[in-house]
mmCIF file of C-alpha atoms and ligand atoms in Angstrom:
data_model
loop_
_atom_site.group_PDB
_atom_site.id
_atom_site.type_symbol
_atom_site.label_atom_id
_atom_site.label_comp_id
_atom_site.label_asym_id
_atom_site.label_seq_id
_atom_site.Cartn_x
_atom_site.Cartn_y
_atom_site.Cartn_z
ATOM 1 C CA MET P 588 104.422 -58.879 -74.283
ATOM 2 C CA THR P 589 106.752 -61.624 -74.937
ATOM 3 C CA ASN P 590 107.148 -63.982 -78.100
ATOM 4 C CA ASN P 591 109.079 -66.929 -78.996
ATOM 5 C CA ARG P 592 111.131 -65.464 -81.843
ATOM 6 C CA ARG P 593 114.905 -65.318 -81.348
ATOM 7 C CA PRO P 594 116.654 -62.243 -81.839
ATOM 8 C CA LEU P 595 118.922 -62.248 -84.910
ATOM 9 C CA ILE P 596 121.602 -59.609 -85.104
ATOM 10 C CA SER P 597 123.367 -59.478 -88.592
ATOM 11 C CA GLY P 598 126.418 -57.692 -89.582
ATOM 12 C CA ASN P 599 126.425 -56.236 -93.226
ATOM 13 C CA TRP P 600 130.148 -55.512 -94.181
ATOM 14 C CA LYS P 601 129.280 -54.128 -97.510
ATOM 15 C CA MET P 602 132.248 -53.768 -100.076
ATOM 16 C CA ASN P 603 134.692 -53.790 -97.039
ATOM 17 C CA LEU P 604 137.641 -55.782 -95.472
ATOM 18 C CA ASN P 605 139.645 -57.841 -97.598
ATOM 19 C CA HIS P 606 140.091 -61.699 -96.222
ATOM 20 C CA PHE P 607 142.917 -60.959 -94.013
ATOM 21 C CA GLU P 608 140.944 -58.020 -92.416
ATOM 22 C CA ALA P 609 137.920 -60.555 -92.329
ATOM 23 C CA LEU P 610 139.933 -63.076 -90.480
ATOM 24 C CA LYS P 611 140.995 -60.590 -87.698
ATOM 25 C CA MET P 612 137.679 -58.992 -87.507
ATOM 26 C CA VAL P 613 135.979 -62.434 -86.986
ATOM 27 C CA GLN P 614 138.652 -63.132 -84.463
ATOM 28 C CA GLU P 615 138.301 -60.236 -82.615
ATOM 29 C CA LEU P 616 134.512 -60.611 -82.493
ATOM 30 C CA SER P 617 134.853 -63.908 -80.871
ATOM 31 C CA TYR P 618 136.874 -62.531 -78.021
ATOM 32 C CA GLU P 619 134.189 -59.995 -77.285
ATOM 33 C CA VAL P 620 131.010 -62.155 -77.960
ATOM 34 C CA THR P 621 130.230 -64.321 -74.962
ATOM 35 C CA ARG P 622 128.453 -67.700 -74.286
ATOM 36 C CA ASP P 623 125.518 -65.787 -72.968
ATOM 37 C CA ASP P 624 125.182 -63.647 -76.119
ATOM 38 C CA VAL P 625 125.128 -66.839 -78.120
ATOM 39 C CA ASP P 626 122.855 -68.492 -75.901
ATOM 40 C CA ALA P 627 120.396 -65.381 -76.050
ATOM 41 C CA LEU P 628 120.468 -64.742 -79.768
ATOM 42 C CA ASP P 629 121.599 -65.458 -83.474
ATOM 43 C CA ILE P 630 124.633 -63.572 -84.924
ATOM 44 C CA SER P 631 125.474 -63.541 -88.540
ATOM 45 C CA ILE P 632 128.137 -61.821 -90.465
ATOM 46 C CA HIS P 633 127.969 -60.998 -94.048
ATOM 47 C CA PRO P 634 131.351 -60.482 -95.748
ATOM 48 C CA PRO P 635 132.225 -59.825 -99.147
ATOM 49 C CA PHE P 636 132.341 -62.848 -101.438
ATOM 50 C CA THR P 637 136.024 -63.075 -101.536
ATOM 51 C CA ASP P 638 136.039 -63.288 -97.589
ATOM 52 C CA LEU P 639 133.655 -66.172 -97.391
ATOM 53 C CA ARG P 640 135.957 -69.055 -97.576
ATOM 54 C CA THR P 641 138.325 -67.596 -95.046
ATOM 55 C CA VAL P 642 135.431 -66.675 -92.584
ATOM 56 C CA GLN P 643 133.727 -70.161 -93.044
ATOM 57 C CA THR P 644 137.117 -71.860 -92.466
ATOM 58 C CA THR P 645 137.668 -69.530 -89.342
ATOM 59 C CA LEU P 646 134.193 -70.114 -87.989
ATOM 60 C CA ASP P 647 134.682 -74.125 -88.478
ATOM 61 C CA SER P 648 138.063 -74.511 -87.213
ATOM 62 C CA ASP P 649 137.703 -72.147 -83.958
ATOM 63 C CA LYS P 650 134.094 -73.546 -83.425
ATOM 64 C CA ILE P 651 132.873 -69.802 -83.279
ATOM 65 C CA PRO P 652 129.197 -69.806 -83.242
ATOM 66 C CA PHE P 653 128.297 -67.224 -85.636
ATOM 67 C CA PHE P 654 126.238 -67.934 -88.809
ATOM 68 C CA LEU P 655 127.851 -67.272 -91.913
ATOM 69 C CA GLY P 656 125.974 -64.691 -94.318
ATOM 70 C CA ALA P 657 126.047 -63.505 -97.890
ATOM 71 C CA GLN P 658 125.218 -60.121 -99.058
ATOM 72 C CA HIS P 659 123.423 -60.959 -102.100
ATOM 73 C CA CYS P 660 123.324 -63.652 -104.833
ATOM 74 C CA HIS P 661 122.032 -64.590 -108.488
ATOM 75 C CA SER P 662 118.455 -66.490 -108.588
ATOM 76 C CA GLU P 663 120.011 -69.015 -111.077
ATOM 77 C CA LYS P 664 121.771 -72.179 -110.111
ATOM 78 C CA SER P 665 124.656 -71.884 -112.475
ATOM 79 C CA GLY P 666 125.154 -70.667 -116.338
ATOM 80 C CA ALA P 667 126.406 -67.620 -118.236
ATOM 81 C CA PHE P 668 126.028 -64.966 -115.660
ATOM 82 C CA THR P 669 129.550 -63.268 -115.857
ATOM 83 C CA GLY P 670 130.734 -62.116 -112.325
ATOM 84 C CA GLU P 671 127.625 -63.501 -110.402
ATOM 85 C CA VAL P 672 127.547 -66.017 -107.436
ATOM 86 C CA SER P 673 124.928 -68.724 -107.211
ATOM 87 C CA PRO P 674 122.691 -69.614 -104.338
ATOM 88 C CA ALA P 675 124.018 -73.142 -104.656
ATOM 89 C CA MET P 676 127.542 -72.037 -104.284
ATOM 90 C CA LEU P 677 126.733 -70.202 -101.287
ATOM 91 C CA ALA P 678 124.961 -73.121 -99.743
ATOM 92 C CA LYS P 679 128.126 -75.435 -100.344
ATOM 93 C CA LEU P 680 130.108 -72.772 -98.315
ATOM 94 C CA GLY P 681 127.776 -73.006 -95.365
ATOM 95 C CA VAL P 682 126.290 -69.831 -95.704
ATOM 96 C CA ARG P 683 122.912 -69.552 -93.767
ATOM 97 C CA TYR P 684 121.814 -66.355 -94.130
ATOM 98 C CA VAL P 685 121.588 -64.419 -97.540
ATOM 99 C CA ILE P 686 120.257 -60.872 -97.901
ATOM 100 C CA ALA P 687 118.064 -60.034 -100.593
ATOM 101 C CA GLY P 688 116.901 -56.569 -101.970
ATOM 102 C CA HIS P 689 119.222 -54.248 -99.887
ATOM 103 C CA SER P 690 118.185 -50.946 -100.724
ATOM 104 C CA GLU P 691 121.933 -50.439 -102.171
ATOM 105 C CA ARG P 692 120.943 -53.393 -104.688
ATOM 106 C CA ARG P 693 117.820 -51.944 -105.344
ATOM 107 C CA GLU P 694 119.128 -48.194 -106.009
ATOM 108 C CA ILE P 695 122.510 -48.716 -107.569
ATOM 109 C CA PHE P 696 122.199 -51.687 -109.484
ATOM 110 C CA GLY P 697 118.771 -51.521 -110.498
ATOM 111 C CA GLU P 698 117.374 -54.671 -108.845
ATOM 112 C CA SER P 699 113.738 -54.999 -109.403
ATOM 113 C CA ASP P 700 110.851 -56.601 -106.911
ATOM 114 C CA GLU P 701 110.502 -59.377 -109.429
ATOM 115 C CA LEU P 702 114.046 -60.063 -109.432
ATOM 116 C CA ILE P 703 114.442 -59.906 -105.585
ATOM 117 C CA ASN P 704 111.231 -62.341 -105.441
ATOM 118 C CA ALA P 705 113.380 -64.892 -107.752
ATOM 119 C CA LYS P 706 116.313 -64.379 -105.405
ATOM 120 C CA VAL P 707 114.232 -64.960 -102.235
ATOM 121 C CA ARG P 708 112.680 -68.422 -103.736
ATOM 122 C CA ALA P 709 116.078 -69.230 -105.115
ATOM 123 C CA ILE P 710 117.747 -68.873 -101.511
ATOM 124 C CA LEU P 711 115.083 -70.786 -99.904
ATOM 125 C CA ALA P 712 115.346 -73.712 -102.582
ATOM 126 C CA HIS P 713 118.777 -74.239 -101.463
ATOM 127 C CA ASP P 714 117.778 -74.294 -97.736
ATOM 128 C CA MET P 715 119.215 -70.947 -96.584
ATOM 129 C CA THR P 716 117.230 -68.003 -95.198
ATOM 130 C CA PRO P 717 116.644 -64.935 -96.937
ATOM 131 C CA ILE P 718 117.019 -61.601 -95.137
ATOM 132 C CA LEU P 719 114.531 -59.533 -97.465
ATOM 133 C CA CYS P 720 114.845 -55.838 -97.208
ATOM 134 C CA VAL P 721 112.352 -53.378 -97.537
ATOM 135 C CA GLY P 722 111.971 -49.498 -96.943
ATOM 136 C CA GLU P 723 110.909 -46.125 -98.063
ATOM 137 C CA THR P 724 113.095 -43.027 -99.024
ATOM 138 C CA LEU P 725 112.763 -39.861 -97.367
ATOM 139 C CA GLU P 726 110.568 -38.460 -100.027
ATOM 140 C CA GLU P 727 108.453 -41.323 -99.763
ATOM 141 C CA ARG P 728 108.092 -40.885 -95.954
ATOM 142 C CA GLN P 729 107.450 -37.100 -96.252
ATOM 143 C CA ALA P 730 104.670 -37.797 -98.808
ATOM 144 C CA GLY P 731 102.936 -40.360 -95.978
ATOM 145 C CA GLU P 732 103.738 -43.050 -98.571
ATOM 146 C CA ALA P 733 106.127 -45.275 -96.096
ATOM 147 C CA GLU P 734 103.392 -47.822 -95.380
ATOM 148 C CA ALA P 735 102.149 -48.261 -98.853
ATOM 149 C CA LYS P 736 105.920 -48.431 -100.468
ATOM 150 C CA VAL P 737 106.903 -51.286 -97.801
ATOM 151 C CA GLN P 738 103.603 -53.111 -98.355
ATOM 152 C CA ALA P 739 104.134 -53.092 -102.154
ATOM 153 C CA GLN P 740 107.844 -54.331 -101.740
ATOM 154 C CA LEU P 741 106.735 -57.041 -99.250
ATOM 155 C CA LYS P 742 103.832 -58.418 -101.475
ATOM 156 C CA ALA P 743 106.037 -58.484 -104.579
ATOM 157 C CA GLY P 744 108.927 -60.008 -102.648
ATOM 158 C CA LEU P 745 106.920 -62.811 -101.150
ATOM 159 C CA ALA P 746 105.082 -63.756 -103.913
ATOM 160 C CA ARG P 747 104.836 -67.501 -104.361
ATOM 161 C CA VAL P 748 106.356 -68.289 -101.216
ATOM 162 C CA LYS P 749 104.557 -70.724 -99.076
ATOM 163 C CA ALA P 750 103.223 -69.458 -95.750
ATOM 164 C CA GLU P 751 105.704 -72.113 -93.904
ATOM 165 C CA GLN P 752 108.509 -70.372 -95.569
ATOM 166 C CA VAL P 753 107.376 -67.059 -94.824
ATOM 167 C CA ALA P 754 107.455 -68.242 -91.357
ATOM 168 C CA GLU P 755 111.182 -69.202 -91.555
ATOM 169 C CA LEU P 756 112.279 -65.744 -93.025
ATOM 170 C CA VAL P 757 113.840 -62.790 -91.768
ATOM 171 C CA ILE P 758 112.484 -59.399 -92.985
ATOM 172 C CA ALA P 759 114.651 -56.271 -92.573
ATOM 173 C CA TYR P 760 112.722 -52.864 -92.621
ATOM 174 C CA GLU P 761 115.431 -50.535 -93.303
ATOM 175 C CA PRO P 762 114.253 -46.727 -94.235
ATOM 176 C CA ILE P 763 116.423 -45.762 -96.924
ATOM 177 C CA TRP P 764 117.070 -42.454 -95.294
ATOM 178 C CA ALA P 765 118.482 -43.937 -92.014
ATOM 179 C CA ILE P 766 121.038 -46.107 -94.093
ATOM 180 C CA GLY P 767 124.607 -45.045 -93.595
ATOM 181 C CA THR P 768 123.694 -41.548 -92.626
ATOM 182 C CA GLY P 769 123.774 -41.677 -88.726
ATOM 183 C CA GLN P 770 119.980 -40.684 -88.600
ATOM 184 C CA THR P 771 118.112 -43.531 -87.148
ATOM 185 C CA ALA P 772 114.319 -43.928 -87.229
ATOM 186 C CA SER P 773 112.714 -43.489 -83.774
ATOM 187 C CA ALA P 774 112.193 -46.428 -81.858
ATOM 188 C CA GLU P 775 108.512 -45.722 -82.176
ATOM 189 C CA ASP P 776 108.270 -45.193 -86.029
ATOM 190 C CA ALA P 777 110.641 -48.488 -86.404
ATOM 191 C CA GLN P 778 107.937 -50.261 -84.420
ATOM 192 C CA THR P 779 105.080 -48.883 -86.222
ATOM 193 C CA MET P 780 106.872 -49.932 -89.470
ATOM 194 C CA CYS P 781 107.832 -53.229 -88.096
ATOM 195 C CA ALA P 782 104.247 -53.910 -87.010
ATOM 196 C CA VAL P 783 103.195 -53.180 -90.576
ATOM 197 C CA VAL P 784 105.598 -55.841 -92.019
ATOM 198 C CA ARG P 785 104.016 -58.312 -89.602
ATOM 199 C CA SER P 786 100.607 -57.461 -90.487
ATOM 200 C CA VAL P 787 101.240 -57.771 -94.281
ATOM 201 C CA VAL P 788 102.754 -61.163 -93.646
ATOM 202 C CA ALA P 789 99.457 -62.029 -91.552
ATOM 203 C CA ASP P 790 97.306 -60.939 -94.394
ATOM 204 C CA LYS P 791 99.527 -62.977 -97.024
ATOM 205 C CA SER P 792 100.517 -66.070 -95.157
ATOM 206 C CA GLY P 793 98.130 -66.235 -91.870
ATOM 207 C CA SER P 794 98.710 -65.441 -88.305
ATOM 208 C CA ASP P 795 101.164 -68.227 -87.656
ATOM 209 C CA ALA P 796 103.554 -66.797 -90.070
ATOM 210 C CA ALA P 797 103.172 -63.406 -89.030
ATOM 211 C CA GLU P 798 103.755 -64.385 -85.286
ATOM 212 C CA ALA P 799 106.947 -66.514 -86.321
ATOM 213 C CA VAL P 800 108.582 -64.411 -88.880
ATOM 214 C CA ARG P 801 111.692 -62.366 -87.542
ATOM 215 C CA VAL P 802 111.657 -58.534 -88.243
ATOM 216 C CA GLN P 803 114.840 -56.804 -88.095
ATOM 217 C CA TYR P 804 114.951 -52.780 -87.988
ATOM 218 C CA GLY P 805 118.280 -51.502 -90.027
ATOM 219 C CA GLY P 806 119.519 -48.117 -90.417
ATOM 220 C CA SER P 807 122.296 -46.458 -88.402
ATOM 221 C CA VAL P 808 121.866 -48.917 -85.466
ATOM 222 C CA LYS P 809 124.698 -48.073 -83.001
ATOM 223 C CA PRO P 810 125.490 -49.551 -79.394
ATOM 224 C CA THR P 811 123.783 -46.438 -77.932
ATOM 225 C CA ASN P 812 120.370 -47.079 -79.687
ATOM 226 C CA ALA P 813 120.247 -50.887 -80.004
ATOM 227 C CA ALA P 814 118.612 -51.403 -76.641
ATOM 228 C CA GLU P 815 115.689 -49.238 -77.330
ATOM 229 C CA LEU P 816 115.022 -50.429 -80.790
ATOM 230 C CA MET P 817 115.162 -53.999 -79.589
ATOM 231 C CA SER P 818 112.898 -53.402 -76.750
ATOM 232 C CA GLN P 819 110.016 -52.985 -79.179
ATOM 233 C CA PRO P 820 107.460 -55.712 -79.585
ATOM 234 C CA ASP P 821 107.861 -56.253 -83.290
ATOM 235 C CA ILE P 822 111.565 -55.560 -83.556
ATOM 236 C CA ASP P 823 113.348 -59.135 -83.627
ATOM 237 C CA GLY P 824 116.873 -57.843 -84.450
ATOM 238 C CA ALA P 825 119.084 -55.658 -86.162
ATOM 239 C CA LEU P 826 120.769 -55.464 -89.636
ATOM 240 C CA VAL P 827 123.937 -53.574 -88.741
ATOM 241 C CA GLY P 828 126.170 -51.887 -91.506
ATOM 242 C CA GLY P 829 128.715 -49.187 -90.467
ATOM 243 C CA ALA P 830 128.874 -50.238 -86.662
ATOM 244 C CA SER P 831 129.585 -53.786 -87.793
ATOM 245 C CA LEU P 832 132.992 -52.801 -89.182
ATOM 246 C CA GLU P 833 134.619 -52.408 -85.731
ATOM 247 C CA ALA P 834 134.248 -55.551 -83.571
ATOM 248 C CA SER P 835 133.565 -53.735 -80.276
ATOM 249 C CA SER P 836 130.902 -51.715 -81.671
ATOM 250 C CA PHE P 837 129.058 -54.783 -83.096
ATOM 251 C CA ALA P 838 129.649 -56.703 -79.976
ATOM 252 C CA ARG P 839 128.187 -53.807 -77.975
ATOM 253 C CA ILE P 840 125.069 -53.975 -80.065
ATOM 254 C CA VAL P 841 124.940 -57.755 -79.816
ATOM 255 C CA GLN P 842 124.901 -57.100 -75.887
ATOM 256 C CA TYR P 843 122.058 -54.616 -76.106
ATOM 257 C CA ARG P 844 120.239 -56.404 -73.200
ATOM 258 C CA LEU P 845 123.035 -55.469 -70.812
ATOM 259 C CA HIS P 846 122.546 -51.637 -71.578
ATOM 260 C CA ASP P 847 120.167 -49.377 -69.922
ATOM 261 C CA LEU P 848 117.160 -48.309 -71.816
HETATM 262 C C1 PEP F 2244 122.750 -51.699 -93.877
HETATM 263 O O1 PEP F 2244 123.794 -51.732 -94.646
HETATM 264 O O2 PEP F 2244 121.767 -52.336 -94.128
HETATM 265 C C2 PEP F 2244 122.611 -50.539 -92.760
HETATM 266 C C3 PEP F 2244 121.436 -50.429 -92.302
HETATM 267 O O3 PEP F 2244 123.687 -49.662 -92.899
HETATM 268 P P1 PEP F 2244 124.086 -48.691 -91.607
HETATM 269 O O4 PEP F 2244 123.924 -49.475 -90.234
HETATM 270 O O5 PEP F 2244 125.468 -48.228 -91.856
HETATM 271 O O6 PEP F 2244 123.059 -47.623 -91.615
#
């Protein structure tokens, strides 16, 4: 079954690469990615905050058609929030996609569903697109609670977001046990959970929003498994961590459609 959703492959660099390394990475990536690739899909890169300006000027001056992304932001526009970066600041830099609720932010920095929802709404209010991450732990999966966990995270994360905004969002299903572990969900399990994500969106925001929303899979995506994951009907992209830190491996993921299944 075909759909009109444009795939989005996103590279989350996490706390890696300084601004010199970022410049080199973006240039290497631009040599590897072809016109056909950018015609076929969207590519976003999410460097650390300190690299954003360098990456933005490189994308602009070299006319590289990647979208600039950020890894998180605060929910307020400005104020006494030492160390934080506001959505308004990111928007001014030309950031298009902002990750919200990555499991590392939830687990290491204690971000709650309520805070993540505030961030999602703030990102939208600044005309950027949130990539809202959801996913279960290994214990939750083993206890048969994966669907319930993801449903609850989505309901909270999408609270007070209008249906037409939900349609524009990206939701990343990222099982926590698969992030950075080399252990990928099977394409079948990833599809099942991405379909659950779409059905929660349908219940909350209607069938048009569910048909339009892009759902990424994340968790040890590599050049060798990207094609099979991307062939699933409810998977519209990938959120890639480790494999986005090497230009050739990220480019091969972007080029998943050239690989045999
Ligand atoms: C991530 O950072 O969201 C991620 C999925 O990481 P990795 O690809 O390294 O598992």
